[in-house]
XYZ file of C-alpha atoms in Angstrom:
728
model
C 0.000 0.000 0.000
C 1.583 3.302 -1.019
C 2.621 5.702 1.692
C 1.882 9.373 1.116
C 4.925 11.601 1.587
C 2.807 14.399 3.010
C 0.699 12.244 5.288
C 2.397 8.883 5.859
C -0.024 6.187 6.891
C 0.879 2.762 8.219
C -1.457 -0.134 7.468
C -0.867 -2.719 10.172
C -1.654 -6.413 9.613
C -5.144 -7.504 10.578
C -5.660 -9.252 13.883
C -6.990 -12.759 14.073
C -10.765 -12.788 13.974
C -11.078 -9.287 12.472
C -12.546 -8.659 9.048
C -10.908 -5.317 8.273
C -7.409 -3.932 8.754
C -7.011 -0.628 10.529
C -4.626 2.266 9.994
C -2.764 4.658 12.248
C -0.825 7.849 11.618
C 2.857 7.717 12.485
C 5.210 10.675 12.803
C 7.479 11.321 9.839
C 11.010 10.648 11.125
C 14.049 11.852 9.215
C 17.597 10.671 9.835
C 20.663 10.062 7.664
C 24.323 9.161 7.830
C 26.846 6.439 7.060
C 26.217 2.933 8.423
C 28.123 -0.304 8.082
C 25.913 -3.039 6.664
C 26.109 -6.738 5.821
C 24.088 -8.561 3.197
C 20.550 -9.328 4.333
C 19.925 -12.812 5.728
C 17.054 -15.285 5.938
C 18.266 -17.074 9.074
C 19.478 -16.068 12.547
C 23.034 -14.833 13.006
C 24.897 -17.663 14.729
C 28.481 -16.464 14.312
C 30.356 -13.266 14.953
C 30.633 -11.082 11.848
C 34.119 -9.737 11.183
C 34.748 -6.125 10.057
C 35.558 -7.319 6.550
C 31.964 -8.535 6.130
C 30.557 -5.011 6.582
C 30.268 -2.458 3.770
C 30.016 1.281 4.392
C 26.751 2.648 3.021
C 24.988 6.014 3.036
C 21.585 5.490 4.701
C 18.507 7.681 4.954
C 15.296 7.350 6.917
C 12.605 9.484 5.320
C 8.886 9.284 4.506
C 8.548 5.883 6.123
C 11.410 4.295 4.139
C 14.901 3.262 5.293
C 17.120 3.400 2.183
C 20.806 2.537 1.746
C 23.043 3.837 -1.074
C 26.502 3.038 -2.443
C 27.639 6.471 -1.230
C 26.233 9.879 -0.335
C 26.355 11.075 -3.969
C 24.145 8.325 -5.425
C 20.471 9.060 -6.000
C 19.348 5.481 -6.684
C 19.342 3.273 -3.558
C 20.839 -0.215 -3.495
C 17.835 -1.291 -1.437
C 15.207 -0.082 0.959
C 13.126 -1.211 3.937
C 9.630 0.157 4.416
C 8.967 0.927 8.076
C 5.538 -0.747 8.049
C 7.336 -4.003 7.249
C 9.633 -3.788 10.284
C 8.548 -6.159 13.057
C 11.534 -6.189 15.396
C 14.569 -4.104 16.311
C 17.509 -5.571 18.279
C 20.235 -3.629 20.064
C 23.258 -5.950 20.256
C 25.806 -5.794 23.104
C 28.958 -3.800 22.353
C 31.604 -5.713 20.379
C 29.160 -8.497 19.485
C 30.596 -8.207 15.960
C 33.622 -6.678 14.293
C 31.977 -3.226 14.378
C 31.732 -1.789 17.915
C 27.970 -1.070 17.984
C 25.526 -3.109 15.924
C 21.769 -3.480 15.658
C 19.439 -5.812 13.774
C 16.267 -5.059 11.815
C 13.718 -7.823 11.142
C 10.955 -7.559 8.534
C 7.693 -9.359 7.801
C 9.318 -10.907 4.730
C 11.544 -12.971 7.092
C 14.672 -10.945 6.314
C 17.310 -9.837 8.783
C 19.474 -6.741 8.251
C 22.591 -6.103 10.348
C 23.850 -2.535 10.680
C 26.749 -1.096 12.661
C 28.649 2.028 13.691
C 31.913 2.686 15.484
C 30.221 5.292 17.681
C 27.781 3.920 20.330
C 26.100 7.325 20.606
C 25.442 7.498 16.865
C 24.122 3.917 16.905
C 21.676 4.847 19.665
C 20.426 7.790 17.593
C 19.723 5.464 14.679
C 17.957 2.963 16.945
C 15.829 5.713 18.454
C 14.848 7.088 15.048
C 13.966 3.707 13.530
C 12.004 2.709 16.632
C 9.963 5.932 16.503
C 9.207 5.384 12.840
C 7.627 1.918 13.151
C 6.301 1.588 16.706
C 2.542 2.110 17.110
C 1.647 5.343 18.976
C -0.129 3.275 21.649
C 3.256 1.806 22.632
C 5.286 5.012 22.600
C 6.077 4.539 26.308
C 8.309 1.640 25.318
C 10.526 4.049 23.363
C 11.755 5.568 26.618
C 13.252 2.234 27.703
C 16.833 1.190 27.130
C 15.599 -1.881 25.272
C 17.596 -4.803 23.986
C 14.780 -6.021 21.755
C 11.657 -4.161 20.594
C 8.895 -5.323 18.296
C 5.357 -6.503 17.688
C 4.000 -9.995 18.219
C 0.638 -11.696 18.475
C -0.242 -13.036 21.887
C -3.030 -14.291 24.098
C -3.124 -13.125 27.681
C -5.245 -12.872 30.763
C -7.999 -15.379 31.357
C -9.923 -14.976 28.099
C -8.087 -16.690 25.309
C -10.671 -16.639 22.521
C -8.478 -14.715 20.087
C -4.961 -13.465 19.673
C -4.249 -9.760 19.756
C -1.307 -7.761 18.562
C 0.975 -6.309 21.176
C 4.224 -4.416 21.404
C 7.036 -5.950 23.431
C 10.273 -4.554 24.818
C 12.927 -6.639 26.557
C 15.015 -4.743 29.111
C 17.422 -6.943 31.055
C 15.303 -9.633 32.716
C 12.047 -7.638 32.418
C 9.568 -7.976 29.547
C 7.356 -4.927 28.953
C 4.062 -5.354 27.078
C 1.662 -2.857 25.504
C -1.658 -4.217 24.269
C -3.418 -3.143 21.077
C -5.691 -0.780 23.008
C -2.723 1.197 24.316
C -2.706 -0.212 27.850
C 0.761 -0.907 29.199
C 0.569 -4.060 31.259
C 2.498 -4.810 34.396
C 6.009 -5.872 33.334
C 6.860 -9.563 33.555
C 9.806 -10.353 35.825
C 11.259 -13.151 33.735
C 13.493 -14.536 36.477
C 10.373 -15.035 38.599
C 8.480 -17.081 36.008
C 6.921 -20.267 37.315
C 6.973 -21.787 33.865
C 8.717 -21.066 30.577
C 7.989 -23.504 27.783
C 7.426 -23.816 24.044
C 4.183 -25.492 23.005
C 3.153 -26.953 19.691
C 5.644 -27.173 16.869
C 7.799 -24.395 18.372
C 4.983 -21.962 17.596
C 3.843 -20.743 21.037
C 5.992 -19.461 23.878
C 4.236 -19.845 27.253
C 5.194 -17.522 30.108
C 3.572 -18.264 33.477
C 3.956 -16.125 36.543
C 1.899 -16.195 39.710
C -0.676 -13.642 38.552
C -1.080 -14.393 34.852
C -0.149 -16.381 31.785
C 1.025 -15.076 28.422
C 0.983 -17.072 25.174
C 3.243 -15.501 22.531
C 2.590 -16.801 19.030
C 5.295 -17.313 16.454
C 3.757 -16.116 13.227
C 7.160 -15.366 11.689
C 9.850 -17.896 12.398
C 12.883 -15.643 12.103
C 12.110 -12.933 14.646
C 10.132 -15.334 16.868
C 13.175 -17.573 17.350
C 15.127 -14.484 18.321
C 12.514 -13.575 20.933
C 12.482 -17.131 22.295
C 16.252 -17.286 22.725
C 16.407 -13.794 24.223
C 13.592 -14.469 26.716
C 15.041 -17.837 27.701
C 18.389 -16.223 28.369
C 16.833 -13.350 30.331
C 14.762 -15.786 32.421
C 17.802 -17.837 33.449
C 20.517 -17.218 36.001
C 23.031 -14.826 34.510
C 25.728 -14.637 37.169
C 26.858 -15.697 40.610
C 25.180 -12.992 42.706
C 21.792 -13.406 44.378
C 20.004 -10.821 42.239
C 21.080 -12.644 39.068
C 19.407 -15.928 40.030
C 16.014 -17.279 39.099
C 13.717 -16.154 41.907
C 10.506 -17.148 43.631
C 7.662 -14.687 44.056
C 9.099 -13.788 47.477
C 12.543 -12.905 46.018
C 14.310 -16.066 47.221
C 16.571 -17.791 44.653
C 14.730 -20.797 43.262
C 17.824 -22.893 43.862
C 17.716 -22.104 47.585
C 13.959 -22.667 47.752
C 14.232 -26.085 46.058
C 16.969 -27.295 48.428
C 15.286 -25.998 51.584
C 11.936 -27.498 50.584
C 13.505 -30.907 49.958
C 15.509 -30.996 53.198
C 12.459 -29.848 55.186
C 10.540 -32.746 53.680
C 13.166 -35.459 53.830
C 16.043 -34.415 56.078
C 14.871 -32.704 59.265
C 15.697 -35.809 61.317
C 18.754 -36.877 59.300
C 21.637 -37.263 61.739
C 24.420 -34.759 61.128
C 22.454 -32.845 58.491
C 24.704 -30.083 57.049
C 27.676 -31.371 59.069
C 28.169 -34.446 56.893
C 29.383 -33.899 53.346
C 27.703 -35.447 50.345
C 29.453 -36.905 47.326
C 31.470 -34.214 45.601
C 30.609 -35.342 42.059
C 26.858 -35.464 42.780
C 26.977 -32.079 44.505
C 28.745 -30.521 41.528
C 26.301 -32.053 39.061
C 23.230 -30.966 41.041
C 24.532 -27.423 41.580
C 25.229 -27.025 37.855
C 21.733 -28.274 36.963
C 20.067 -25.896 39.429
C 22.145 -22.935 38.282
C 21.424 -23.733 34.648
C 17.631 -23.831 35.105
C 16.211 -24.468 38.568
C 12.661 -24.549 37.163
C 13.362 -27.853 35.458
C 14.902 -29.571 38.488
C 12.633 -31.692 40.689
C 14.324 -33.086 43.793
C 12.913 -36.515 44.633
C 13.607 -38.818 47.531
C 15.380 -41.907 46.277
C 16.903 -40.048 43.346
C 18.694 -37.426 45.457
C 20.411 -37.978 48.792
C 19.782 -35.539 51.647
C 23.497 -34.900 52.263
C 24.092 -34.171 48.561
C 21.308 -31.563 48.539
C 22.545 -30.053 51.829
C 26.084 -29.828 50.447
C 24.744 -28.191 47.271
C 23.063 -25.468 49.324
C 26.234 -24.824 51.346
C 28.421 -24.681 48.256
C 26.048 -22.220 46.580
C 26.379 -19.796 49.501
C 30.142 -20.273 49.812
C 30.705 -19.518 46.104
C 28.146 -16.709 45.977
C 29.455 -13.524 44.393
C 29.405 -10.626 46.902
C 28.202 -13.066 49.600
C 24.871 -13.244 51.373
C 25.721 -10.379 53.740
C 27.473 -8.393 50.927
C 31.026 -7.090 51.101
C 29.742 -3.685 52.130
C 27.905 -4.872 55.245
C 29.622 -8.156 56.230
C 32.072 -6.543 58.684
C 29.249 -4.650 60.383
C 27.440 -7.930 61.027
C 30.597 -9.382 62.566
C 31.212 -6.298 64.710
C 27.639 -6.473 66.072
C 28.549 -9.659 67.960
C 30.672 -7.561 70.358
C 27.570 -5.875 71.826
C 26.979 -7.305 75.281
C 23.402 -6.116 75.711
C 21.184 -8.657 73.917
C 18.402 -6.145 73.246
C 20.849 -3.672 71.682
C 22.407 -6.442 69.613
C 19.039 -7.590 68.283
C 18.249 -3.973 67.386
C 21.548 -3.671 65.504
C 20.849 -6.895 63.610
C 17.425 -5.569 62.623
C 18.975 -2.371 61.251
C 21.612 -4.307 59.315
C 18.906 -6.595 57.939
C 16.946 -3.587 56.669
C 20.081 -2.268 54.936
C 20.567 -5.413 52.843
C 19.271 -5.565 49.254
C 15.745 -7.012 49.021
C 16.849 -10.356 47.551
C 19.569 -10.804 50.194
C 17.120 -9.934 52.941
C 14.476 -12.395 51.715
C 17.072 -15.132 51.224
C 18.560 -14.663 54.677
C 15.118 -14.903 56.269
C 14.295 -18.074 54.319
C 17.589 -19.706 55.309
C 17.427 -18.780 59.008
C 13.798 -19.883 59.114
C 14.948 -23.234 57.742
C 17.828 -23.553 60.240
C 15.409 -22.624 63.026
C 13.290 -25.609 61.974
C 16.322 -27.898 61.779
C 17.424 -27.129 65.339
C 13.901 -27.892 66.567
C 14.770 -31.549 65.835
C 18.251 -31.511 67.340
C 17.300 -34.512 69.484
C 17.107 -36.601 66.292
C 19.565 -34.864 63.957
C 22.185 -33.841 66.586
C 22.354 -30.375 65.036
C 21.520 -27.757 67.645
C 21.851 -24.026 67.107
C 25.546 -23.980 68.008
C 26.408 -26.858 65.674
C 24.541 -25.263 62.782
C 26.338 -21.965 63.443
C 29.735 -23.700 63.292
C 28.848 -25.030 59.834
C 27.084 -22.001 58.355
C 29.155 -19.161 59.852
C 32.225 -19.694 57.613
C 29.938 -20.704 54.717
C 27.824 -17.547 54.699
C 30.710 -15.155 55.457
C 33.031 -17.087 53.112
C 35.857 -17.274 55.665
C 38.317 -19.995 56.629
C 36.492 -20.725 59.877
C 39.075 -19.164 62.173
C 36.964 -16.121 63.010
C 34.504 -17.231 65.706
C 32.356 -14.128 65.107
C 30.954 -15.572 61.859
C 29.443 -18.491 63.728
C 28.244 -16.188 66.475
C 26.221 -14.123 63.989
C 24.437 -17.216 62.673
C 23.812 -18.483 66.204
C 22.301 -15.140 67.195
C 20.099 -15.039 64.101
C 18.691 -18.504 64.831
C 18.255 -17.870 68.563
C 16.497 -14.528 68.002
C 14.823 -15.510 64.734
C 11.331 -14.367 65.783
C 12.448 -10.926 67.011
C 14.976 -10.111 64.292
C 12.744 -11.120 61.383
C 9.500 -9.901 62.993
C 7.737 -13.285 62.676
C 4.118 -13.179 63.890
C 2.210 -15.937 65.659
C 0.235 -16.838 62.555
C 3.365 -17.425 60.526
C 4.935 -19.492 63.316
C 1.815 -21.638 63.628
C 1.777 -22.299 59.880
C 5.399 -23.415 59.974
C 4.817 -25.683 62.950
C 1.742 -27.232 61.318
C 3.802 -28.151 58.274
C 6.504 -29.721 60.430
C 3.912 -31.641 62.441
C 2.353 -32.968 59.234
C 5.719 -34.089 57.925
C 6.597 -35.849 61.163
C 3.229 -37.607 61.286
C 3.878 -38.911 57.790
C 7.322 -40.118 58.854
C 5.871 -41.890 61.868
C 3.179 -43.537 59.758
C 5.710 -44.679 57.190
C 7.771 -46.452 59.873
C 4.808 -48.256 61.505
C 4.390 -51.981 61.079
C 1.094 -51.735 59.206
C 2.679 -50.771 55.901
C 5.941 -50.845 54.049
C 8.513 -48.306 55.180
C 8.063 -45.033 53.345
C 4.515 -45.720 52.133
C 1.615 -43.377 52.816
C -1.946 -44.204 51.842
C -5.105 -42.144 51.598
C -8.552 -42.614 50.127
C -9.820 -40.409 47.304
C -13.177 -40.705 45.547
C -13.965 -40.113 41.897
C -16.952 -37.776 41.336
C -18.917 -38.975 44.392
C -18.441 -40.862 47.622
C -19.359 -44.465 46.873
C -17.583 -47.734 47.562
C -17.117 -48.417 43.864
C -15.491 -45.010 43.310
C -12.891 -45.402 46.068
C -9.272 -45.086 45.068
C -6.516 -45.890 47.569
C -3.491 -43.855 46.634
C -0.124 -45.115 47.829
C 2.929 -42.957 47.364
C 6.289 -44.486 48.181
C 9.057 -42.287 49.543
C 11.364 -43.923 47.038
C 9.297 -42.522 44.177
C 8.236 -39.020 45.182
C 8.448 -36.691 48.162
C 4.782 -36.700 49.182
C 4.923 -33.413 51.005
C 5.929 -31.734 47.749
C 3.151 -33.422 45.777
C 0.479 -31.002 44.609
C -3.261 -31.607 44.370
C -2.906 -31.341 40.597
C -0.703 -34.443 40.608
C -3.181 -36.266 42.836
C -5.963 -35.389 40.397
C -3.999 -36.834 37.491
C -3.245 -39.968 39.489
C -6.955 -40.673 39.957
C -7.882 -39.871 36.345
C -4.996 -41.969 35.085
C -6.198 -44.998 37.037
C -9.673 -44.745 35.514
C -8.285 -44.065 32.013
C -10.074 -40.698 31.879
C -8.603 -38.295 29.330
C -8.817 -34.629 30.278
C -10.241 -32.623 27.393
C -9.468 -28.979 26.676
C -12.302 -27.467 28.747
C -12.514 -30.176 31.397
C -11.726 -28.501 34.711
C -11.004 -31.616 36.778
C -9.974 -30.731 40.326
C -9.636 -32.182 43.783
C -12.239 -31.098 46.378
C -12.284 -31.296 50.145
C -15.824 -32.192 51.242
C -16.934 -31.520 54.829
C -20.050 -33.622 55.437
C -20.776 -32.158 58.868
C -20.842 -28.606 57.482
C -22.494 -29.702 54.227
C -19.898 -27.691 52.318
C -17.015 -28.290 49.935
C -13.813 -26.514 48.988
C -12.155 -26.833 45.565
C -8.445 -27.207 46.265
C -6.072 -24.990 44.321
C -3.903 -26.972 41.929
C -0.697 -25.788 43.656
C -1.707 -26.745 47.218
C 0.472 -29.378 48.886
C -1.296 -32.629 49.660
C 0.289 -33.565 52.969
C -0.934 -30.583 55.073
C -4.448 -31.091 53.676
C -4.515 -34.758 54.676
C -3.164 -33.878 58.081
C -6.053 -31.482 58.709
C -8.845 -33.746 57.412
C -11.311 -34.847 60.089
C -13.348 -38.034 60.196
C -16.267 -36.177 58.626
C -14.228 -34.970 55.632
C -12.918 -36.646 52.518
C -11.285 -35.865 49.165
C -13.054 -36.265 45.862
C -11.888 -35.649 42.288
C -14.522 -34.170 39.985
C -15.070 -31.407 37.455
C -15.351 -27.749 38.414
C -18.216 -26.821 36.118
C -18.201 -23.199 37.272
C -14.487 -22.632 36.633
C -14.867 -21.346 33.070
C -17.428 -18.742 34.113
C -15.241 -17.641 37.015
C -12.277 -17.180 34.680
C -14.394 -15.160 32.269
C -15.653 -12.952 35.102
C -12.171 -12.251 36.442
C -10.884 -11.409 32.982
C -13.691 -8.974 32.252
C -13.905 -7.063 35.521
C -12.282 -3.692 36.163
C -10.078 -3.377 39.234
C -8.971 -6.031 41.679
C -11.546 -5.700 44.470
C -15.141 -6.811 44.973
C -17.834 -5.089 47.028
C -21.552 -5.422 47.607
C -24.335 -6.533 49.942
C -24.552 -10.059 51.353
C -26.499 -11.707 54.133
C -24.235 -12.467 57.079
C -24.525 -14.817 60.042
C -21.900 -15.436 62.701
C -21.747 -18.621 64.750
C -20.633 -17.844 68.300
C -19.812 -20.485 70.874
C -20.278 -18.966 74.322
C -19.932 -21.148 77.416
C -20.364 -24.185 75.255
C -23.662 -22.963 73.829
C -24.037 -22.559 70.087
C -25.530 -19.087 69.887
C -26.108 -17.422 66.558
C -27.592 -14.129 65.570
C -29.427 -15.083 62.370
C -28.788 -13.632 58.916
C -28.539 -9.860 58.462
C -27.774 -7.632 55.472
C -24.228 -6.311 55.547
C -21.972 -4.485 53.113
C -18.652 -6.176 52.260
C -15.446 -5.043 50.576
C -12.909 -7.655 49.489
C -9.462 -6.578 48.284
C -6.085 -8.279 47.942
C -5.474 -8.162 51.717
C -8.708 -7.866 53.703
C -12.353 -8.802 53.807
C -14.154 -5.973 55.612
C -17.737 -5.950 56.895
C -19.731 -2.728 57.239
C -23.137 -2.317 58.833
C -24.357 -0.444 55.753
C -23.075 1.123 52.534
C -22.690 4.570 54.115
C -20.587 3.289 57.035
C -17.007 4.523 57.128
C -15.602 2.200 59.785
C -15.824 -1.588 59.351
C -17.461 -3.641 62.088
C -15.123 -6.554 61.349
C -12.170 -7.291 59.133
C -10.247 -10.459 58.388
C -6.932 -11.093 56.559
C -8.027 -12.929 53.415
C -5.095 -15.315 53.225
C -6.026 -16.785 56.628
C -9.577 -17.671 55.566
C -10.842 -21.042 54.417
C -13.843 -20.579 52.142
C -16.249 -23.447 51.403
C -19.220 -23.528 49.051
C -22.461 -24.326 50.885
C -24.298 -23.511 54.120
C -25.766 -26.038 56.586
C -29.458 -26.634 55.988
C -30.356 -26.441 59.672
C -29.332 -22.765 59.683
C -32.132 -22.075 57.192
C -30.110 -19.818 54.885
C -32.231 -17.138 53.177
C -30.907 -18.177 49.734
C -29.301 -21.309 48.343
C -26.283 -19.348 47.103
C -24.017 -19.244 50.131
C -20.638 -20.201 51.480
C -19.107 -21.046 54.838
C -15.978 -19.282 56.049
C -13.534 -20.477 58.714
C -10.994 -18.200 60.361
C -8.323 -18.736 63.022
C -6.661 -15.677 64.581
C -3.201 -15.243 66.100
C -4.422 -16.543 69.469
C -5.614 -19.738 67.754
C -9.229 -18.786 68.440
C -11.469 -20.199 65.734
C -14.454 -18.449 64.203
C -17.019 -19.727 61.768
C -19.568 -17.699 59.841
C -21.806 -17.795 56.808
C -22.502 -15.549 53.825
C -25.395 -15.753 51.379
C -25.745 -14.057 47.991
C -28.957 -13.105 46.235
C -28.071 -14.762 42.927
C -26.009 -17.571 41.563
C -23.879 -15.099 39.596
C -23.099 -13.135 42.769
C -21.924 -16.277 44.530
C -19.695 -17.193 41.612
C -18.175 -13.702 41.459
C -17.470 -13.505 45.189
C -16.009 -17.002 45.271
C -13.845 -16.343 42.196
C -12.485 -13.195 43.849
C -11.669 -15.112 47.027
C -9.781 -17.743 45.044
C -7.919 -15.161 43.007
C -6.793 -13.208 46.066
C -5.762 -16.264 48.050
C -3.776 -17.766 45.182
C -2.012 -14.720 43.823
C -4.305 -14.300 40.810
C -3.831 -17.801 39.405
C -6.976 -19.964 39.429
C -6.047 -22.511 36.791
C -2.743 -23.751 35.333
C -1.975 -22.370 31.900
C -0.945 -25.699 30.440
C -1.729 -28.930 32.181
C 0.853 -31.692 31.628
C 0.058 -35.063 30.170
C -0.880 -37.928 32.454
C 2.064 -39.120 34.452
C 3.787 -42.078 32.868
C 5.354 -43.297 36.116
C 3.433 -43.820 39.329
C 3.651 -46.202 42.280
C 2.243 -49.686 41.810
C -0.724 -50.581 43.976
C -0.204 -53.095 46.747
C -2.747 -55.879 46.296
C -2.567 -56.704 50.005
C -4.225 -53.424 50.980
C -7.663 -54.341 49.671
C -10.273 -51.708 50.518
C -8.785 -50.694 53.874
C -7.996 -46.999 54.188
C -5.375 -45.912 56.681
C -7.260 -42.642 57.193
C -10.764 -43.131 58.708
C -12.877 -41.135 56.283
C -16.104 -43.198 56.521
C -18.415 -42.816 59.489
C -21.799 -44.399 60.215
C -23.165 -45.890 56.966
C -26.644 -44.438 57.511
C -25.240 -40.973 58.188
C -23.078 -41.231 55.112
C -26.069 -42.089 52.897
C -28.095 -39.213 54.336
C -25.258 -36.737 53.808
C -24.688 -37.882 50.244
C -28.401 -37.646 49.520
C -28.441 -34.135 50.944
C -25.580 -33.155 48.657
C -27.365 -34.608 45.635
C -30.443 -32.470 46.225
C -28.684 -29.334 47.447
C -29.366 -26.358 45.112
C -25.634 -25.655 45.265
C -25.174 -28.389 42.685
C -26.784 -26.061 40.141
C -23.586 -24.008 40.268
C -21.725 -26.848 38.641
C -24.025 -26.825 35.635
C -23.497 -23.191 34.729
């Protein structure tokens, strides 16, 4: 399509699903000068280009055309690139080729042009001018970034994936910036914090998963798409030996550290001499290299990895860490703090030094000391008390030869005063202790005489609680660390046994059903199984079935504006006073739910909430007991335990089915960091433990009560109006 010199117009390619292309007006950018240029290419540049491969050409950018001439006296160009055909611009590192500063231009015709200049400043001027000439006005904010790669791609994002849209992307270090077609700049993706990075299909879709969202980038043009894939993969990996250059969890802890701590917490808390004994050097080296290469792909499993090898890997990582955990700037101050004789003053000094550390160092130190605090809780079994752990970790963390006793003293102080220094509240301490208790109960069960050592068995039902739907799941410690198993894996185990294939829009999930409360809770796919089993009562059980309302919840979350929910609901609180179950009936109340709190107001005009609860400490179940006579059938039951371990239970009812779905979807989104459903579910597991024929139908967890009561409860569930939610 011709471009008018007086009024240049860019016709962008049509989006998928649209019938007509659209046009936008771009500013007319003018720039000229000599550039070094190689011959255009149809494949990625895999080797360094020497200076002899570049030719000096006079280049002009004018009226939407980048032209290159034999010299500045020629009037007929050797070739030209129309700006509407440019899809990607790459700023190479200095000295990547024989010319000091080089940049790459990719076009829709799958051609790659390499240009260069000896002056970095002049090269930046060219990059800036070309970028301005082809980038859509809606993405002009990206032009202010010191980008390494800039261009347009088709992608699907959010929770509605009906069609692809065109977006503008800029890669800056390990951060990917995105502008959508409507001009909205999305929250940047921290690539080192991705939970998943994979290529789906025939290398045509790049999947980026972080805690809050999923992005599918489509490869419509192979040449520039491969460049994006390689650049994003590199940016999402560990790029150095300092903490900030590692792949990170959402809480800013290196994934390598998180993986090791999680495994040792699961399998090594009672291992005698943990961290004092050395693992095999060759296995430690191999494991450390694998974790540093891509910790996302490493799964530590009992039987495949030895506890001492993993412990040695963690120690070696900290000993070899560039700049150290305490940093070169602050390390001596930490050591000097040990000389303070007043314990209160010393704790205060440690708190100030902790606040001065970079965020990643601070988060990592807390995670490690929290872990060592847990380890010393089992010193009776592992023989590693606080002092022994300090002897090991002092020289490791301060990277000394072990002759300076102050290094060990710092670690000992941090463990001993862990709660005060790191400001750990009662709720957080209780959660940690519950996890440890669950792990130890599993260990005790696995060593009992009723089953093979290392085996743990539970009963799960398929779709409904009936004898013929029972599945007894046995997980051997030699196959998988059960505490690290997620409910998603348990779901696949059950479906795999019954040869059920999960289709594209089948939202199979694991539910916790509480028969006494006549309510059920869909378990998030990333929840760990062991703590759930530990908390199950005799009137509760697990069932795998479809979440028929999931699709509608995803659509609602994708279409709403803002991240909070508010409105009227009917509220009833169950109070237990002097052993008497007193309740106040249902009353209209106004609620506001945001990312941190659920607040209750007496009415819409109220300024001060009557009650408020931290959302992450709530357990929300669908359903309300019939005997309470709820005013509507669209309700849910909420359990809450405060810092004093006092338990509360209350009920909410909505006026419509849609209201219930919206409130419940918001609860799930807030409690799980925005992720309700995995972006790409894996195939059925090929390897799983073999069933033991000797077990028969005996469950090691008493989930069945009186047969008559069970039938009545199941019948009540079958007729409960709540089941209508699953058919929407």
